């Protein structure tokens, strides 16, 4: 059994929050491991009226030096990724991208949801990257970290600009999102799909709206996500469903119904991961779990531990995404049985790498 530090165990006391912060996943800001100093709240019992405002989301513009990153992890299914935004207002409590916010000097908790870094020069950097004669086209994922269709996209339209450049260059793209905002760009996605240049995965973790609201507070409903799959499929865009993460005791029992609903909507492909709580996410999830589901928190926590050899995280490539032990194996078997029964993953998608073309350059047909 893995111990939880005092920081998480007493998070409610440290934050001094009188009630649950609605509309946010994390309920506090854990310490940034890279910063020496931190702000804490002590002796809350001596304060008559402790006011903790639910701060509005801030958009912080950044002049990035690069936008395309090589992915070194061999088990995430991507070669390169692009992230026009860092931090994510969706606030998914389990999100692995939270830890990356610490590199920017912020916390992986509430800061991750409230302080969104906007790379305004992302389109300029992407064009410059593709113009480099050393670039040999392979698929680039939008996004490998935070959701490129989070609420910020409605304001800044960076993802759309990146897709416009991909269309111009015939650059293969992979996408994963849980936001119906992707349908604004159906015209561009259809152009890419006509040349076998794109495949889109839609993340769906629960058909239970109450669980979705608590676990992913500022995301599109499951009904809307199924609509994404349906509309993209009807537009000729290859679409799949990502049932990730599966959290034993919370949503793992929903996998068969999730896969069935996605297939009915037109999904051709499916994937899943077993929950892993690395870095600060362990503290954030533990605090959320015991505040949100106090009646079954112990059971859920121990089930997660059973999938990672007594811990809640495993860093071993290949094993970390699937877990180990009886519970993790049952989740994996369930996925295999139902995808086979439904005909999901019966075919594979291959991006067209042969028609990449820089402006003014002729396509090499040989």
mmCIF file of C-alpha atoms in Angstrom:
data_model
loop_
_atom_site.group_PDB
_atom_site.id
_atom_site.type_symbol
_atom_site.label_atom_id
_atom_site.label_comp_id
_atom_site.label_asym_id
_atom_site.label_seq_id
_atom_site.Cartn_x
_atom_site.Cartn_y
_atom_site.Cartn_z
ATOM 1 C CA UNK A 1 0.000 0.000 0.000
ATOM 2 C CA UNK A 2 1.362 3.379 -1.025
ATOM 3 C CA UNK A 3 1.579 6.179 1.511
ATOM 4 C CA UNK A 4 0.175 9.596 0.738
ATOM 5 C CA UNK A 5 2.126 12.595 1.937
ATOM 6 C CA UNK A 6 0.739 14.971 4.537
ATOM 7 C CA UNK A 7 0.233 17.474 1.708
ATOM 8 C CA UNK A 8 -2.575 15.408 0.203
ATOM 9 C CA UNK A 9 -3.942 13.938 3.398
ATOM 10 C CA UNK A 10 -4.510 17.389 4.857
ATOM 11 C CA UNK A 11 -5.303 19.186 1.617
ATOM 12 C CA UNK A 12 -8.683 20.323 2.874
ATOM 13 C CA UNK A 13 -7.046 22.002 5.845
ATOM 14 C CA UNK A 14 -4.274 23.548 3.765
ATOM 15 C CA UNK A 15 -6.661 25.075 1.275
ATOM 16 C CA UNK A 16 -9.030 26.282 3.935
ATOM 17 C CA UNK A 17 -11.907 25.727 1.518
ATOM 18 C CA UNK A 18 -15.279 25.732 3.241
ATOM 19 C CA UNK A 19 -16.931 23.857 0.387
ATOM 20 C CA UNK A 20 -16.291 22.049 -2.876
ATOM 21 C CA UNK A 21 -15.104 24.317 -5.713
ATOM 22 C CA UNK A 22 -17.696 23.759 -8.425
ATOM 23 C CA UNK A 23 -16.604 23.761 -12.014
ATOM 24 C CA UNK A 24 -13.044 22.732 -11.194
ATOM 25 C CA UNK A 25 -11.457 19.314 -10.976
ATOM 26 C CA UNK A 26 -8.585 19.901 -8.593
ATOM 27 C CA UNK A 27 -9.546 21.382 -5.261
ATOM 28 C CA UNK A 28 -6.144 22.780 -4.301
ATOM 29 C CA UNK A 29 -2.683 23.674 -5.580
ATOM 30 C CA UNK A 30 -0.057 21.122 -4.555
ATOM 31 C CA UNK A 31 3.511 22.350 -4.200
ATOM 32 C CA UNK A 32 5.512 22.739 -7.385
ATOM 33 C CA UNK A 33 8.442 20.346 -7.046
ATOM 34 C CA UNK A 34 10.729 22.779 -8.882
ATOM 35 C CA UNK A 35 10.075 25.783 -6.647
ATOM 36 C CA UNK A 36 11.761 26.302 -3.291
ATOM 37 C CA UNK A 37 9.089 28.588 -1.868
ATOM 38 C CA UNK A 38 5.343 28.122 -1.580
ATOM 39 C CA UNK A 39 2.349 29.935 -0.156
ATOM 40 C CA UNK A 40 0.415 28.037 2.521
ATOM 41 C CA UNK A 41 -2.606 28.814 4.679
ATOM 42 C CA UNK A 42 -2.250 28.060 8.359
ATOM 43 C CA UNK A 43 -4.400 28.451 11.485
ATOM 44 C CA UNK A 44 -7.659 28.711 9.552
ATOM 45 C CA UNK A 45 -9.504 28.200 12.824
ATOM 46 C CA UNK A 46 -8.514 31.731 13.831
ATOM 47 C CA UNK A 47 -10.161 33.366 10.828
ATOM 48 C CA UNK A 48 -13.855 34.191 11.092
ATOM 49 C CA UNK A 49 -14.639 34.457 7.405
ATOM 50 C CA UNK A 50 -12.264 32.710 5.033
ATOM 51 C CA UNK A 51 -13.136 33.711 1.493
ATOM 52 C CA UNK A 52 -11.708 31.647 -1.338
ATOM 53 C CA UNK A 53 -12.838 33.140 -4.658
ATOM 54 C CA UNK A 54 -13.301 30.851 -7.645
ATOM 55 C CA UNK A 55 -10.828 32.710 -9.830
ATOM 56 C CA UNK A 56 -11.659 33.158 -13.509
ATOM 57 C CA UNK A 57 -9.503 31.444 -16.102
ATOM 58 C CA UNK A 58 -6.491 33.500 -17.197
ATOM 59 C CA UNK A 59 -4.982 33.324 -20.675
ATOM 60 C CA UNK A 60 -1.240 33.971 -20.598
ATOM 61 C CA UNK A 61 0.295 34.633 -24.005
ATOM 62 C CA UNK A 62 3.678 33.056 -24.649
ATOM 63 C CA UNK A 63 6.130 33.606 -27.501
ATOM 64 C CA UNK A 64 7.251 30.003 -27.923
ATOM 65 C CA UNK A 65 10.562 28.989 -29.472
ATOM 66 C CA UNK A 66 9.201 25.806 -30.983
ATOM 67 C CA UNK A 67 5.866 24.040 -31.453
ATOM 68 C CA UNK A 68 6.595 20.507 -32.716
ATOM 69 C CA UNK A 69 8.077 18.118 -30.165
ATOM 70 C CA UNK A 70 9.522 14.676 -30.714
ATOM 71 C CA UNK A 71 7.814 12.052 -28.536
ATOM 72 C CA UNK A 72 10.339 9.719 -26.968
ATOM 73 C CA UNK A 73 7.851 7.458 -25.151
ATOM 74 C CA UNK A 74 7.392 4.268 -27.200
ATOM 75 C CA UNK A 75 3.947 3.384 -25.814
ATOM 76 C CA UNK A 76 1.828 6.464 -26.545
ATOM 77 C CA UNK A 77 1.222 5.866 -30.259
ATOM 78 C CA UNK A 78 2.691 9.085 -31.630
ATOM 79 C CA UNK A 79 5.964 10.279 -33.130
ATOM 80 C CA UNK A 80 5.644 14.057 -32.801
ATOM 81 C CA UNK A 81 3.167 16.294 -31.031
ATOM 82 C CA UNK A 82 1.989 19.918 -31.164
ATOM 83 C CA UNK A 83 0.466 21.734 -28.215
ATOM 84 C CA UNK A 84 -0.816 25.258 -28.946
ATOM 85 C CA UNK A 85 -2.045 25.500 -25.340
ATOM 86 C CA UNK A 86 -0.475 24.473 -22.022
ATOM 87 C CA UNK A 87 -2.785 23.895 -19.103
ATOM 88 C CA UNK A 88 -6.387 22.910 -19.756
ATOM 89 C CA UNK A 89 -9.645 24.406 -18.579
ATOM 90 C CA UNK A 90 -11.422 21.079 -18.962
ATOM 91 C CA UNK A 91 -10.082 20.233 -15.497
ATOM 92 C CA UNK A 92 -10.053 16.444 -15.854
ATOM 93 C CA UNK A 93 -8.945 15.214 -12.452
ATOM 94 C CA UNK A 94 -6.812 12.351 -13.781
ATOM 95 C CA UNK A 95 -5.029 14.279 -16.573
ATOM 96 C CA UNK A 96 -1.397 13.233 -17.015
ATOM 97 C CA UNK A 97 -0.589 16.635 -18.535
ATOM 98 C CA UNK A 98 -0.975 18.355 -15.169
ATOM 99 C CA UNK A 99 2.625 17.628 -14.204
ATOM 100 C CA UNK A 100 3.935 19.560 -17.222
ATOM 101 C CA UNK A 101 2.498 22.772 -15.774
ATOM 102 C CA UNK A 102 5.178 22.700 -13.083
ATOM 103 C CA UNK A 103 7.843 23.332 -15.737
ATOM 104 C CA UNK A 104 6.152 26.685 -16.370
ATOM 105 C CA UNK A 105 6.407 27.650 -12.688
ATOM 106 C CA UNK A 106 2.801 26.832 -11.797
ATOM 107 C CA UNK A 107 1.039 24.156 -9.802
ATOM 108 C CA UNK A 108 -0.405 21.006 -11.342
ATOM 109 C CA UNK A 109 -3.629 21.612 -9.413
ATOM 110 C CA UNK A 110 -5.910 24.602 -9.796
ATOM 111 C CA UNK A 111 -3.229 26.550 -11.684
ATOM 112 C CA UNK A 112 -3.371 23.941 -14.446
ATOM 113 C CA UNK A 113 -7.056 24.740 -14.963
ATOM 114 C CA UNK A 114 -6.965 28.488 -14.335
ATOM 115 C CA UNK A 115 -3.718 29.634 -15.972
ATOM 116 C CA UNK A 116 -3.753 28.660 -19.638
ATOM 117 C CA UNK A 117 -0.619 29.393 -21.627
ATOM 118 C CA UNK A 118 -1.428 30.416 -25.200
ATOM 119 C CA UNK A 119 1.305 30.031 -27.812
ATOM 120 C CA UNK A 120 0.148 32.809 -30.108
ATOM 121 C CA UNK A 121 2.979 32.238 -32.588
ATOM 122 C CA UNK A 122 2.218 28.510 -32.981
ATOM 123 C CA UNK A 123 1.071 28.792 -36.650
ATOM 124 C CA UNK A 124 4.196 30.743 -37.607
ATOM 125 C CA UNK A 125 6.395 28.153 -35.886
ATOM 126 C CA UNK A 126 4.549 25.243 -37.523
ATOM 127 C CA UNK A 127 5.001 26.671 -41.013
ATOM 128 C CA UNK A 128 8.682 27.283 -40.338
ATOM 129 C CA UNK A 129 9.045 23.711 -39.077
ATOM 130 C CA UNK A 130 7.459 22.182 -42.183
ATOM 131 C CA UNK A 131 9.558 24.344 -44.494
ATOM 132 C CA UNK A 132 12.729 22.832 -43.066
ATOM 133 C CA UNK A 133 14.100 20.600 -45.863
ATOM 134 C CA UNK A 134 15.241 18.070 -43.253
ATOM 135 C CA UNK A 135 11.652 17.309 -42.258
ATOM 136 C CA UNK A 136 10.490 13.950 -43.574
ATOM 137 C CA UNK A 137 6.736 13.688 -43.069
ATOM 138 C CA UNK A 138 5.339 11.451 -40.342
ATOM 139 C CA UNK A 139 2.085 12.088 -38.472
ATOM 140 C CA UNK A 140 2.043 14.934 -35.945
ATOM 141 C CA UNK A 141 -0.457 14.664 -33.094
ATOM 142 C CA UNK A 142 -2.714 17.523 -32.038
ATOM 143 C CA UNK A 143 -2.320 17.469 -29.135
ATOM 144 C CA UNK A 144 -0.002 15.137 -27.311
ATOM 145 C CA UNK A 145 -0.523 16.923 -24.024
ATOM 146 C CA UNK A 146 -3.555 19.168 -23.444
ATOM 147 C CA UNK A 147 -6.763 19.258 -25.491
ATOM 148 C CA UNK A 148 -6.361 21.498 -28.534
ATOM 149 C CA UNK A 149 -10.132 22.180 -28.542
ATOM 150 C CA UNK A 150 -10.400 23.302 -24.933
ATOM 151 C CA UNK A 151 -12.416 26.532 -24.409
ATOM 152 C CA UNK A 152 -9.399 28.716 -25.289
ATOM 153 C CA UNK A 153 -9.623 27.548 -28.909
ATOM 154 C CA UNK A 154 -12.958 29.315 -29.406
ATOM 155 C CA UNK A 155 -11.201 32.596 -28.634
ATOM 156 C CA UNK A 156 -7.775 32.132 -30.244
ATOM 157 C CA UNK A 157 -8.400 29.687 -33.129
ATOM 158 C CA UNK A 158 -4.819 28.391 -33.056
ATOM 159 C CA UNK A 159 -5.797 24.795 -33.794
ATOM 160 C CA UNK A 160 -7.731 25.855 -36.870
ATOM 161 C CA UNK A 161 -4.741 27.819 -38.151
ATOM 162 C CA UNK A 162 -2.504 24.788 -37.624
ATOM 163 C CA UNK A 163 -4.934 22.606 -39.565
ATOM 164 C CA UNK A 164 -5.021 25.129 -42.411
ATOM 165 C CA UNK A 165 -1.247 24.821 -42.684
ATOM 166 C CA UNK A 166 -1.487 21.019 -42.579
ATOM 167 C CA UNK A 167 -3.943 21.166 -45.496
ATOM 168 C CA UNK A 168 -1.590 23.438 -47.420
ATOM 169 C CA UNK A 169 1.384 21.095 -46.948
ATOM 170 C CA UNK A 170 -0.501 17.764 -47.049
ATOM 171 C CA UNK A 171 0.949 17.087 -43.612
ATOM 172 C CA UNK A 172 -0.454 13.964 -41.852
ATOM 173 C CA UNK A 173 -2.196 14.721 -38.559
ATOM 174 C CA UNK A 174 -3.536 12.697 -35.647
ATOM 175 C CA UNK A 175 -6.051 14.210 -33.240
ATOM 176 C CA UNK A 176 -7.639 13.383 -29.898
ATOM 177 C CA UNK A 177 -10.197 15.554 -28.163
ATOM 178 C CA UNK A 178 -13.237 15.501 -25.913
ATOM 179 C CA UNK A 179 -14.642 18.836 -27.060
ATOM 180 C CA UNK A 180 -17.357 19.328 -29.675
ATOM 181 C CA UNK A 181 -15.543 22.461 -30.809
ATOM 182 C CA UNK A 182 -13.734 20.203 -33.257
ATOM 183 C CA UNK A 183 -16.855 20.263 -35.420
ATOM 184 C CA UNK A 184 -16.145 23.921 -36.256
ATOM 185 C CA UNK A 185 -13.231 22.611 -38.305
ATOM 186 C CA UNK A 186 -15.081 19.814 -40.066
ATOM 187 C CA UNK A 187 -14.380 21.480 -43.409
ATOM 188 C CA UNK A 188 -10.619 21.241 -42.911
ATOM 189 C CA UNK A 189 -10.797 17.750 -41.425
ATOM 190 C CA UNK A 190 -12.762 16.569 -44.470
ATOM 191 C CA UNK A 191 -10.088 17.934 -46.806
ATOM 192 C CA UNK A 192 -7.386 16.077 -44.910
ATOM 193 C CA UNK A 193 -9.462 12.909 -44.728
ATOM 194 C CA UNK A 194 -10.004 12.911 -48.497
ATOM 195 C CA UNK A 195 -6.254 12.365 -48.846
ATOM 196 C CA UNK A 196 -5.900 9.898 -45.931
ATOM 197 C CA UNK A 197 -4.077 12.512 -43.889
ATOM 198 C CA UNK A 198 -6.029 12.407 -40.626
ATOM 199 C CA UNK A 199 -7.598 10.156 -38.020
ATOM 200 C CA UNK A 200 -9.492 11.521 -34.999
ATOM 201 C CA UNK A 201 -10.018 9.875 -31.622
ATOM 202 C CA UNK A 202 -12.696 11.124 -29.244
ATOM 203 C CA UNK A 203 -12.114 10.563 -25.535
ATOM 204 C CA UNK A 204 -15.166 9.256 -23.659
ATOM 205 C CA UNK A 205 -14.817 8.027 -20.074
ATOM 206 C CA UNK A 206 -18.416 7.736 -18.890
ATOM 207 C CA UNK A 207 -22.028 7.808 -20.072
ATOM 208 C CA UNK A 208 -23.030 8.783 -16.546
ATOM 209 C CA UNK A 209 -23.497 12.539 -16.702
ATOM 210 C CA UNK A 210 -23.083 13.023 -12.957
ATOM 211 C CA UNK A 211 -19.726 11.206 -12.945
ATOM 212 C CA UNK A 212 -18.630 13.111 -16.056
ATOM 213 C CA UNK A 213 -19.480 16.422 -14.418
ATOM 214 C CA UNK A 214 -17.463 15.587 -11.309
ATOM 215 C CA UNK A 215 -14.495 13.949 -13.023
ATOM 216 C CA UNK A 216 -14.259 16.247 -16.074
ATOM 217 C CA UNK A 217 -16.083 19.409 -14.954
ATOM 218 C CA UNK A 218 -15.704 21.657 -18.002
ATOM 219 C CA UNK A 219 -15.975 19.130 -20.798
ATOM 220 C CA UNK A 220 -18.555 18.254 -23.419
ATOM 221 C CA UNK A 221 -21.185 15.700 -22.397
ATOM 222 C CA UNK A 222 -20.898 12.090 -23.555
ATOM 223 C CA UNK A 223 -23.903 12.655 -25.823
ATOM 224 C CA UNK A 224 -22.071 15.480 -27.551
ATOM 225 C CA UNK A 225 -18.905 13.429 -27.889
ATOM 226 C CA UNK A 226 -20.831 10.653 -29.584
ATOM 227 C CA UNK A 227 -22.199 13.325 -31.913
ATOM 228 C CA UNK A 228 -18.618 14.242 -32.796
ATOM 229 C CA UNK A 229 -17.942 10.663 -33.871
ATOM 230 C CA UNK A 230 -21.189 10.525 -35.844
ATOM 231 C CA UNK A 231 -20.711 13.807 -37.699
ATOM 232 C CA UNK A 232 -17.048 13.199 -38.487
ATOM 233 C CA UNK A 233 -17.772 9.677 -39.715
ATOM 234 C CA UNK A 234 -20.566 10.957 -41.937
ATOM 235 C CA UNK A 235 -18.139 13.553 -43.313
ATOM 236 C CA UNK A 236 -15.669 10.808 -44.231
ATOM 237 C CA UNK A 237 -13.246 11.470 -41.386
ATOM 238 C CA UNK A 238 -11.945 8.218 -39.813
ATOM 239 C CA UNK A 239 -12.911 8.326 -36.140
ATOM 240 C CA UNK A 240 -12.300 6.223 -33.067
ATOM 241 C CA UNK A 241 -13.037 6.246 -29.364
ATOM 242 C CA UNK A 242 -10.508 6.409 -26.538
ATOM 243 C CA UNK A 243 -11.982 5.016 -23.320
ATOM 244 C CA UNK A 244 -9.279 6.395 -21.109
ATOM 245 C CA UNK A 245 -8.539 6.161 -18.374
ATOM 246 C CA UNK A 246 -10.423 3.201 -16.963
ATOM 247 C CA UNK A 247 -10.631 3.707 -13.195
ATOM 248 C CA UNK A 248 -11.641 0.572 -11.267
ATOM 249 C CA UNK A 249 -14.595 1.205 -8.994
ATOM 250 C CA UNK A 250 -15.587 4.372 -10.870
ATOM 251 C CA UNK A 251 -16.001 3.826 -14.610
ATOM 252 C CA UNK A 252 -14.428 0.489 -15.600
ATOM 253 C CA UNK A 253 -17.849 -1.219 -15.636
ATOM 254 C CA UNK A 254 -18.934 1.187 -18.390
ATOM 255 C CA UNK A 255 -16.411 0.018 -20.987
ATOM 256 C CA UNK A 256 -18.839 -2.323 -22.851
ATOM 257 C CA UNK A 257 -21.531 0.363 -23.111
ATOM 258 C CA UNK A 258 -18.989 3.020 -24.105
ATOM 259 C CA UNK A 259 -17.633 0.877 -26.924
ATOM 260 C CA UNK A 260 -21.131 -0.084 -28.084
ATOM 261 C CA UNK A 261 -22.297 3.532 -28.167
ATOM 262 C CA UNK A 262 -19.182 4.651 -30.028
ATOM 263 C CA UNK A 263 -19.568 1.884 -32.601
ATOM 264 C CA UNK A 264 -23.207 2.832 -33.153
ATOM 265 C CA UNK A 265 -22.086 6.423 -33.748
ATOM 266 C CA UNK A 266 -19.655 5.320 -36.451
ATOM 267 C CA UNK A 267 -16.356 4.681 -34.668
ATOM 268 C CA UNK A 268 -13.965 2.342 -36.467
ATOM 269 C CA UNK A 269 -11.210 2.236 -33.877
ATOM 270 C CA UNK A 270 -10.910 2.049 -30.104
ATOM 271 C CA UNK A 271 -8.279 2.306 -27.416
ATOM 272 C CA UNK A 272 -8.031 2.420 -23.636
ATOM 273 C CA UNK A 273 -5.619 2.956 -20.772
ATOM 274 C CA UNK A 274 -5.653 1.880 -17.137
ATOM 275 C CA UNK A 275 -5.448 4.839 -14.782
ATOM 276 C CA UNK A 276 -2.002 5.840 -13.493
ATOM 277 C CA UNK A 277 -1.430 8.679 -11.068
ATOM 278 C CA UNK A 278 2.105 9.948 -11.521
ATOM 279 C CA UNK A 279 3.754 12.924 -9.854
ATOM 280 C CA UNK A 280 1.453 15.554 -8.371
ATOM 281 C CA UNK A 281 -1.586 13.847 -9.917
ATOM 282 C CA UNK A 282 -1.441 11.300 -7.096
ATOM 283 C CA UNK A 283 -2.023 14.052 -4.530
ATOM 284 C CA UNK A 284 -4.656 15.850 -6.596
ATOM 285 C CA UNK A 285 -6.661 12.706 -7.400
ATOM 286 C CA UNK A 286 -6.471 11.407 -3.815
ATOM 287 C CA UNK A 287 -7.805 14.698 -2.448
ATOM 288 C CA UNK A 288 -10.611 14.790 -5.060
ATOM 289 C CA UNK A 289 -11.553 11.134 -4.572
ATOM 290 C CA UNK A 290 -11.968 11.361 -0.802
ATOM 291 C CA UNK A 291 -13.959 14.607 -1.068
ATOM 292 C CA UNK A 292 -16.169 13.433 -3.918
ATOM 293 C CA UNK A 293 -16.756 9.764 -3.109
ATOM 294 C CA UNK A 294 -15.996 9.349 0.615
ATOM 295 C CA UNK A 295 -18.119 6.190 0.818
ATOM 296 C CA UNK A 296 -16.025 4.243 -1.678
ATOM 297 C CA UNK A 297 -12.756 6.166 -1.816
ATOM 298 C CA UNK A 298 -10.759 3.521 0.054
ATOM 299 C CA UNK A 299 -12.010 0.775 -2.259
ATOM 300 C CA UNK A 300 -11.223 2.733 -5.446
ATOM 301 C CA UNK A 301 -7.772 3.727 -4.198
ATOM 302 C CA UNK A 302 -6.844 0.140 -3.302
ATOM 303 C CA UNK A 303 -8.134 -1.123 -6.659
ATOM 304 C CA UNK A 304 -5.875 1.369 -8.445
ATOM 305 C CA UNK A 305 -2.957 0.205 -6.291
ATOM 306 C CA UNK A 306 -3.714 -3.403 -7.222
ATOM 307 C CA UNK A 307 -3.132 -2.488 -10.864
ATOM 308 C CA UNK A 308 0.362 -1.127 -10.222
ATOM 309 C CA UNK A 309 1.930 -3.584 -7.794
ATOM 310 C CA UNK A 310 0.798 -1.746 -4.669
ATOM 311 C CA UNK A 311 1.393 1.742 -6.058
ATOM 312 C CA UNK A 312 -0.809 4.104 -8.052
ATOM 313 C CA UNK A 313 1.764 4.706 -10.773
ATOM 314 C CA UNK A 314 4.141 2.671 -12.882
ATOM 315 C CA UNK A 315 6.776 4.244 -15.135
ATOM 316 C CA UNK A 316 7.698 1.072 -17.024
ATOM 317 C CA UNK A 317 7.054 1.570 -20.744
ATOM 318 C CA UNK A 318 4.440 -0.802 -22.095
ATOM 319 C CA UNK A 319 3.168 -1.822 -18.676
ATOM 320 C CA UNK A 320 2.333 1.626 -17.302
ATOM 321 C CA UNK A 321 -0.616 2.221 -19.648
ATOM 322 C CA UNK A 322 -2.199 -1.206 -19.138
ATOM 323 C CA UNK A 323 -1.419 -1.973 -15.501
ATOM 324 C CA UNK A 324 -0.875 -5.448 -14.075
ATOM 325 C CA UNK A 325 -2.618 -7.826 -11.711
ATOM 326 C CA UNK A 326 -6.124 -9.313 -11.754
ATOM 327 C CA UNK A 327 -8.117 -6.075 -11.987
ATOM 328 C CA UNK A 328 -6.014 -4.587 -14.786
ATOM 329 C CA UNK A 329 -6.116 -7.887 -16.660
ATOM 330 C CA UNK A 330 -9.906 -8.021 -16.399
ATOM 331 C CA UNK A 331 -10.143 -4.517 -17.853
ATOM 332 C CA UNK A 332 -7.848 -5.553 -20.713
ATOM 333 C CA UNK A 333 -9.813 -8.746 -21.388
ATOM 334 C CA UNK A 334 -13.053 -6.779 -21.374
ATOM 335 C CA UNK A 335 -11.628 -4.421 -23.993
ATOM 336 C CA UNK A 336 -10.450 -7.258 -26.239
ATOM 337 C CA UNK A 337 -13.752 -9.143 -26.019
ATOM 338 C CA UNK A 338 -15.983 -6.204 -26.794
ATOM 339 C CA UNK A 339 -13.881 -4.588 -29.524
ATOM 340 C CA UNK A 340 -13.757 -7.941 -31.305
ATOM 341 C CA UNK A 341 -17.490 -8.493 -30.867
ATOM 342 C CA UNK A 342 -18.295 -5.028 -32.191
ATOM 343 C CA UNK A 343 -15.823 -5.107 -35.051
ATOM 344 C CA UNK A 344 -13.766 -2.213 -33.726
ATOM 345 C CA UNK A 345 -10.090 -2.192 -34.799
ATOM 346 C CA UNK A 346 -10.991 -4.713 -37.492
ATOM 347 C CA UNK A 347 -9.084 -2.508 -39.896
ATOM 348 C CA UNK A 348 -6.110 -0.239 -39.385
ATOM 349 C CA UNK A 349 -5.574 3.307 -40.546
ATOM 350 C CA UNK A 350 -2.389 4.336 -42.322
ATOM 351 C CA UNK A 351 -1.589 7.992 -42.955
ATOM 352 C CA UNK A 352 -0.595 8.904 -46.483
ATOM 353 C CA UNK A 353 3.033 10.018 -46.244
ATOM 354 C CA UNK A 354 3.671 10.248 -49.987
ATOM 355 C CA UNK A 355 2.015 13.547 -50.912
ATOM 356 C CA UNK A 356 3.644 15.979 -48.513
ATOM 357 C CA UNK A 357 4.439 19.128 -50.475
ATOM 358 C CA UNK A 358 5.996 22.444 -49.564
ATOM 359 C CA UNK A 359 4.514 25.479 -51.335
ATOM 360 C CA UNK A 360 6.114 25.843 -54.764
ATOM 361 C CA UNK A 361 7.449 22.289 -54.691
ATOM 362 C CA UNK A 362 6.262 19.510 -56.982
ATOM 363 C CA UNK A 363 5.026 16.269 -55.438
ATOM 364 C CA UNK A 364 7.434 13.384 -55.876
ATOM 365 C CA UNK A 365 5.374 10.560 -57.358
ATOM 366 C CA UNK A 366 8.190 8.019 -57.373
#
